[in-house]
Amino acid sequence: MPPSLTQALPTILLPTLPEAQSPCATGALAGRKSATMQEQDSRREDDQLIARSQNGDPAAFDQLVVKYSPRLYGLVYNMTSNHEDTNDLLQDIWAKAFRSINGFRGRSSFPTWMHAIAVNMSINFLKKRGRRSHLSLDDIDANVEHDKEFMELTAGSTPVRETNLKELQKRLNEAMQKLSHEHRAVVTMFDIQGMPHAEIASILGISEGTVRSRLFYAHRQLQASLGEFHQN
Amino acid sequence: MNDDQLRALLRLKRYEQPPEGYYDRLLIQIRQNQRTELLRKSLWNIALDRFRTFFSSHNTPALRYAGATAGFALAGFLGLRMLPQDPPTATNPGGAEIAEAAPPAIAPSSPFPVPQAIQTTMPVQSHAPLHMHAQGQLQTQPQHTLLGDPWPPLEHLETLRSMQRTQAIRTSTSPSQSLPQRPQIQRSTRYIIDARPVSYEPSFSF
């Protein structure tokens, strides 16, 4: 009889939370300042790369691709749950961005603009694909085990706990697939990618209240799905 | 499972990344696609694509609605301009010009009130001048015969007759100035008193 997952989870997962690490107040403030400065530097660099791309420099556009592909991959992959589909969609997304780069006026930040393109194209793709589900998450999950933070996280855990955690992740992926496209997009951007409500609202073109509402109902639905797994 | 546990579990998914070297291959594929697309596309398609991209970047619904309204208005205006006024016939190559040039017998400026229903339902031909003879019978000018239909429809004829009767009564008390001049018939005014005609004319019999 495996131990209860809900009892195992706090000991496995919670120490990794940034809030759980409880840094001192001054350290947190300094961290926020440096994060803001990093964002400003990143935005300045983006502006230069965009200007060069608009002037016809392909190398600048390549740098944008290299810089933002990992974030976009995370978004699209968690939307589609399929590696091949994600690969195809990413190529289409960057092709569209390449065609539209001259129309980028800087009203929003470049990552916000790219995320808006990615979310819209992913939702359109999922609507066309219908209910066909091609989960290929196991290939990717194997890489999680080699991740440094993941190894630290599971260092003190027993094999039973690791198995349960993997099973729980699998169930979570299935539960994510049951969400509507719009709810999945919000969960992906907020819970997985750690984006603020305001940026998600800007990307999706909805109000922050709608973002919070979608998050609330998505969490309730995920909890219900995983609760069934726990009872079983 | 509470909310914090769910969030912690979801946060683990950020570690799901593709195999090493994937992004380098992705960049190469993107470059290849760009080249292929450029080679495959004609100049016209590239221009059309840029045109679409330009308008998709200006995603303003108000502008779209205004453009659609302006388009409809322009199409309506052009449609009205293109409508034929009156089909020219062999006897009337000028179309409606004759009807417009003819003085309307029952003009809007006429002192007689003309029912709105008649004005709107009467065809163009029925606007031919009406002349009242001394006997009070309705005669229409044969000008409308130039328009193809020699006579107005029967239902309009009945309406015109009733109008003519009303008009005849009014002309006896207040002659209309808009009516065309007709030849005056010299008659002595007669009055009837006690069923016997009486005249202002001086009697020559003393």
XYZ file of C-alpha atoms in Angstrom:
438
model
C 0.000 0.000 0.000
C 1.698 3.225 -1.071
C 1.710 6.118 1.356
C -0.824 8.854 0.866
C 0.272 11.253 -1.828
C -1.152 14.259 -0.101
C 0.992 13.451 2.919
C 4.058 12.966 0.765
C 3.655 16.079 -1.320
C 4.459 18.747 1.267
C 7.728 17.082 2.186
C 8.696 16.662 -1.472
C 7.474 19.787 -3.133
C 7.108 22.618 -0.708
C 10.803 23.109 0.110
C 11.362 24.087 -3.531
C 8.900 26.972 -3.435
C 10.541 30.403 -3.476
C 8.219 31.486 -0.675
C 9.233 28.468 1.359
C 12.884 29.374 1.149
C 12.036 32.425 3.268
C 14.827 34.834 2.357
C 15.342 37.832 4.558
C 13.450 41.013 3.705
C 16.459 43.031 2.540
C 17.627 40.178 0.395
C 14.211 39.943 -1.202
C 14.156 43.676 -1.900
C 17.603 43.534 -3.465
C 16.510 40.556 -5.500
C 13.488 42.458 -6.824
C 15.640 45.455 -7.742
C 18.090 43.322 -9.612
C 15.210 41.541 -11.361
C 13.796 44.902 -12.459
C 17.198 45.992 -13.745
C 17.578 42.722 -15.594
C 14.173 43.242 -17.191
C 15.159 46.735 -18.286
C 18.425 45.481 -19.763
C 16.588 42.668 -21.493
C 14.040 45.078 -22.921
C 16.778 47.413 -24.166
C 18.527 44.508 -25.816
C 15.235 43.395 -27.379
C 14.630 46.872 -28.770
C 18.031 46.860 -30.446
C 17.515 43.383 -31.873
C 14.049 44.275 -33.146
C 15.317 47.469 -34.772
C 18.070 45.514 -36.499
C 15.587 42.839 -37.593
C 13.275 45.491 -39.008
C 16.232 46.851 -40.954
C 16.746 43.415 -42.491
C 19.426 41.873 -40.274
C 18.679 38.121 -40.078
C 21.313 37.535 -37.400
C 19.403 39.804 -35.024
C 16.241 37.843 -35.600
C 18.155 34.615 -34.935
C 19.199 36.003 -31.581
C 15.575 36.679 -30.731
C 14.718 33.108 -31.701
C 17.445 31.703 -29.476
C 16.480 33.954 -26.581
C 12.731 33.337 -26.526
C 12.306 29.821 -27.878
C 12.636 28.088 -24.484
C 9.812 30.181 -22.981
C 7.642 29.701 -26.034
C 8.387 26.013 -26.043
C 7.151 25.737 -22.452
C 3.959 27.563 -23.324
C 3.161 25.650 -26.508
C 4.213 22.313 -25.131
C 1.983 22.600 -22.093
C -0.847 23.656 -24.357
C -0.487 20.789 -26.838
C 1.198 18.118 -24.662
C 2.929 16.806 -27.729
C 6.529 17.340 -28.767
C 6.046 17.018 -32.523
C 3.099 19.370 -32.544
C 5.064 21.825 -30.449
C 7.961 21.693 -32.856
C 5.733 22.362 -35.862
C 3.862 25.113 -34.085
C 7.049 26.820 -32.955
C 8.283 26.984 -36.526
C 4.977 28.462 -37.642
C 4.998 30.946 -34.768
C 8.490 32.201 -35.617
C 7.624 32.334 -39.298
C 4.655 34.539 -38.492
C 6.777 36.680 -36.202
C 9.343 37.072 -38.982
C 6.660 38.231 -41.393
C 5.126 40.594 -38.840
C 8.262 42.007 -37.280
C 7.976 45.177 -39.374
C 4.519 45.762 -37.907
C 5.784 45.562 -34.324
C 5.448 49.078 -32.903
C 6.553 48.405 -29.334
C 3.193 49.118 -27.721
C 3.781 45.973 -25.669
C 7.007 44.188 -24.854
C 8.411 41.736 -27.359
C 7.819 38.647 -25.158
C 4.211 39.736 -24.607
C 3.768 40.128 -28.354
C 5.351 36.737 -29.034
C 3.259 35.055 -26.354
C 0.103 36.538 -27.866
C 1.023 35.068 -31.254
C 1.903 31.719 -29.670
C -1.292 31.472 -27.625
C -3.531 32.402 -30.549
C -1.841 29.967 -32.910
C -1.854 27.193 -30.324
C -5.553 27.641 -29.594
C -6.339 27.679 -33.331
C -4.267 24.536 -33.781
C -5.990 22.782 -30.889
C -9.419 23.695 -32.235
C -8.479 22.217 -35.600
C -6.987 19.148 -34.001
C -10.169 18.597 -32.032
C -10.229 16.038 -29.310
C -7.334 13.982 -30.644
C -4.808 13.779 -27.870
C -1.202 12.811 -28.464
C 0.501 12.799 -25.142
C 4.238 12.522 -25.554
C 5.122 13.845 -22.163
C 7.183 10.845 -21.082
C 10.035 11.788 -23.426
C 10.278 15.166 -21.823
C 9.750 14.021 -18.284
C 12.910 11.988 -18.529
C 14.819 15.253 -18.748
C 13.288 16.505 -15.550
C 15.084 13.782 -13.664
C 18.426 15.143 -14.857
C 17.569 18.664 -13.858
C 19.756 20.007 -11.077
C 16.934 21.468 -9.032
C 14.839 18.376 -9.484
C 17.701 16.185 -8.297
C 18.099 18.369 -5.226
C 14.379 18.237 -4.693
C 14.159 14.475 -4.743
C 17.487 13.790 -3.060
C 15.984 12.666 0.207
C 13.003 10.922 -1.248
C 12.434 7.239 -1.390
C 11.835 5.320 -4.661
C 8.220 4.902 -3.682
C 7.767 8.660 -3.384
C 9.457 9.261 -6.738
C 7.172 6.741 -8.385
C 4.171 8.365 -6.868
C 5.366 11.777 -7.918
C 5.779 10.620 -11.514
C 2.362 9.036 -11.420
C 0.940 12.240 -10.021
C 2.588 14.252 -12.788
C 1.128 11.944 -15.379
C -2.295 12.402 -13.844
C -1.769 16.133 -13.787
C -0.971 16.162 -17.500
C -4.137 14.238 -18.223
C -6.112 16.608 -16.034
C -4.591 19.565 -17.902
C -5.844 18.083 -21.148
C -9.369 18.099 -19.786
C -9.267 21.877 -19.304
C -10.558 24.157 -22.020
C -7.909 25.788 -24.236
C -8.405 29.176 -22.634
C -8.170 27.830 -19.077
C -5.120 25.766 -19.959
C -3.408 28.825 -21.399
C -3.992 30.771 -18.196
C -2.763 27.934 -15.980
C 0.300 27.452 -18.158
C 1.290 31.097 -18.090
C 0.553 31.731 -14.420
C 1.365 28.519 -12.589
C 4.010 27.007 -14.840
C 5.722 30.025 -16.349
C 5.181 32.339 -13.395
C 3.836 35.297 -15.339
C 1.884 38.027 -13.507
C -1.850 38.468 -13.963
C -1.442 41.792 -15.757
C 0.845 40.347 -18.428
C -1.470 37.374 -18.989
C -4.399 39.761 -19.339
C -2.412 41.793 -21.870
C -1.480 38.683 -23.860
C -5.003 37.286 -23.972
C -6.718 40.648 -24.366
C -8.935 40.127 -21.329
C -9.250 41.788 -17.935
C -7.254 40.759 -14.894
C -10.505 39.763 -13.215
C -11.192 37.302 -16.010
C -7.690 35.889 -15.612
C -8.247 35.361 -11.877
C -11.657 33.834 -12.517
C -10.272 31.404 -15.086
C -7.472 30.455 -12.733
C -9.916 29.800 -9.918
C -12.120 27.493 -11.982
C -9.132 25.750 -13.572
C -7.655 25.021 -10.153
C -10.963 23.674 -8.911
C -11.185 21.402 -11.941
C -7.609 20.167 -11.564
C -8.112 19.514 -7.887
C -11.252 17.547 -8.634
C -9.417 15.413 -11.230
C -6.451 14.763 -8.955
C -8.747 14.154 -6.014
C -10.309 11.277 -7.936
C -6.807 9.865 -8.455
C -6.076 10.158 -4.740
C -9.317 8.385 -3.839
C -8.580 5.600 -6.319
C -5.051 18.272 -2.426
C -5.029 21.906 -1.493
C -4.192 24.899 -3.647
C -0.551 25.177 -2.561
C 0.143 21.551 -3.341
C -1.449 21.918 -6.735
C 0.641 24.995 -7.520
C 3.799 23.252 -6.413
C 2.996 20.334 -8.650
C 2.279 22.628 -11.581
C 5.517 24.492 -10.993
C 7.408 21.273 -11.542
C 6.244 21.272 -15.124
C 8.530 24.199 -15.938
C 11.392 21.713 -15.912
C 9.934 19.893 -18.834
C 12.289 20.943 -21.593
C 13.235 19.365 -24.915
C 16.435 17.347 -25.392
C 19.770 19.108 -25.589
C 20.556 20.691 -28.943
C 16.880 21.037 -29.796
C 16.952 24.833 -30.054
C 19.932 24.794 -32.425
C 18.055 22.423 -34.699
C 14.949 24.570 -34.390
C 16.888 27.634 -35.531
C 18.225 25.773 -38.570
C 14.711 24.565 -39.435
C 13.325 28.076 -39.117
C 15.996 29.454 -41.467
C 15.320 26.704 -43.980
C 11.590 27.389 -43.836
C 12.153 31.080 -44.407
C 14.281 30.429 -47.470
C 11.848 27.856 -48.849
C 8.956 30.195 -48.298
C 10.693 33.041 -50.082
C 11.627 30.860 -53.040
C 8.200 29.324 -53.312
C 6.220 32.524 -53.050
C 5.564 34.790 -55.949
C 6.054 38.522 -55.651
C 2.304 39.014 -55.645
C 1.869 36.599 -52.726
C 4.594 38.312 -50.735
C 2.921 41.686 -51.284
C -0.464 40.246 -50.317
C 1.022 38.663 -47.232
C 2.588 41.933 -46.144
C -0.688 43.719 -46.792
C -2.539 41.263 -44.554
C 0.112 41.462 -41.886
C -0.062 45.253 -41.912
C -3.809 45.227 -41.334
C -3.693 42.421 -38.794
C -1.311 44.516 -36.694
C -3.915 47.310 -36.617
C -6.484 45.258 -34.825
C -9.033 47.936 -34.006
C -12.665 46.798 -34.174
C -13.967 50.386 -34.330
C -11.888 51.071 -37.436
C -13.164 47.843 -38.968
C -16.788 48.768 -38.350
C -16.256 52.272 -39.677
C -14.615 50.879 -42.789
C -17.421 48.397 -43.328
C -20.042 51.132 -42.907
C -18.223 53.395 -45.324
C -17.961 50.533 -47.781
C -21.669 49.820 -47.592
C -22.513 53.488 -47.983
C -20.253 53.787 -51.018
C -21.680 50.615 -52.548
C -25.214 51.902 -51.972
C -24.418 55.272 -53.492
C -22.813 53.692 -56.542
C -25.718 51.272 -56.838
C -28.222 54.128 -56.866
C -26.171 55.981 -59.432
C -26.004 52.941 -61.659
C -29.761 52.295 -61.556
C -31.473 53.120 -64.858
C -33.860 56.048 -64.425
C -36.358 54.980 -67.124
C -35.731 52.552 -69.878
C -35.686 54.453 -73.157
C -38.158 53.208 -75.746
C -38.301 53.593 -79.461
C -40.807 56.421 -79.280
C -39.163 58.001 -76.273
C -35.437 57.882 -76.495
C -35.114 60.487 -73.809
C -36.690 58.354 -71.130
C -38.129 60.275 -68.240
C -37.036 63.656 -69.489
C -40.353 64.258 -71.185
C -42.300 63.372 -68.114
C -40.158 65.671 -66.036
C -40.428 68.474 -68.551
C -44.178 68.231 -68.741
C -45.943 70.526 -66.318
C -47.537 68.454 -63.641
C -51.245 68.811 -63.518
C -51.454 67.923 -59.856
C -48.292 69.482 -58.681
C -47.168 69.471 -55.054
C -47.637 73.232 -55.122
C -51.228 72.809 -56.134
C -53.709 74.262 -53.667
C -55.646 71.033 -53.801
C -54.540 68.488 -51.301
C -53.421 65.347 -53.003
C -53.524 62.178 -50.964
C -50.074 60.867 -50.190
C -51.019 57.353 -51.173
C -51.916 58.509 -54.648
C -48.732 60.475 -55.051
C -46.595 57.541 -54.162
C -48.495 54.809 -55.953
C -49.221 56.601 -59.197
C -46.837 55.751 -61.959
C -44.847 58.383 -63.773
C -47.189 58.290 -66.723
C -50.150 59.358 -64.624
C -48.504 62.716 -63.953
C -49.486 63.837 -67.416
C -51.385 67.086 -67.363
C -55.064 66.840 -66.726
C -57.423 69.201 -68.471
C -60.950 69.713 -67.480
C -63.405 70.482 -70.098
C -66.350 72.626 -69.550
C -68.533 69.621 -69.223
C -66.465 68.478 -66.285
C -65.049 65.363 -67.868
C -61.580 64.192 -67.305
C -59.159 64.284 -70.183
C -55.561 63.388 -69.964
C -52.986 64.758 -72.285
C -51.668 62.178 -74.682
C -48.111 62.984 -73.591
C -47.920 59.844 -71.534
C -48.466 57.824 -74.652
C -44.898 58.700 -75.460
C -43.811 56.683 -72.448
C -45.131 53.456 -73.843
C -48.310 52.944 -71.796
C -51.142 54.892 -73.418
C -53.419 54.959 -70.406
C -52.953 54.836 -66.706
C -54.169 51.728 -64.946
C -57.862 51.497 -64.180
C -57.493 51.779 -60.437
C -55.613 55.050 -60.875
C -58.231 56.247 -63.334
C -60.932 55.851 -60.733
C -58.865 57.783 -58.259
C -58.229 60.498 -60.783
C -61.915 60.791 -61.528
C -62.806 61.245 -57.893
C -60.082 63.848 -57.619
C -61.354 65.592 -60.690
C -64.815 65.836 -59.220
C -63.453 67.454 -56.099
C -61.360 69.744 -58.204
C -64.307 70.784 -60.331
C -66.250 71.817 -57.282
C -63.380 73.881 -55.965
C -62.631 75.561 -59.255
C -66.189 76.906 -59.348
C -65.511 78.945 -56.197
C -61.789 79.582 -56.352
C -60.143 79.015 -59.658
C -56.774 77.472 -59.409
C -53.884 79.450 -60.697
C -51.765 76.423 -61.257
C -54.164 74.950 -63.734
C -53.371 75.691 -67.334
C -55.361 78.442 -68.992
C -58.293 77.183 -70.904
C -60.463 79.108 -73.387
C -63.053 81.182 -71.614
C -66.613 80.700 -72.758
C -68.607 83.902 -72.648
C -71.727 83.220 -70.798
C -74.053 85.464 -68.993
C -74.291 84.798 -65.346
C -77.538 83.296 -64.413
C -79.153 82.950 -61.091
C -82.097 80.847 -60.247
C -84.679 82.140 -57.837
C -87.797 80.175 -57.143
C -87.080 77.808 -60.012
C -87.149 80.706 -62.474
C -83.994 81.983 -64.116
C -83.144 85.555 -63.344
C -80.499 87.568 -65.083
C -78.571 90.738 -64.380
C -78.857 91.582 -67.966
C -81.065 94.530 -68.449
C -84.413 93.717 -69.694
C -85.345 95.428 -72.844
C -88.938 95.053 -72.191
C -90.203 97.727 -69.974
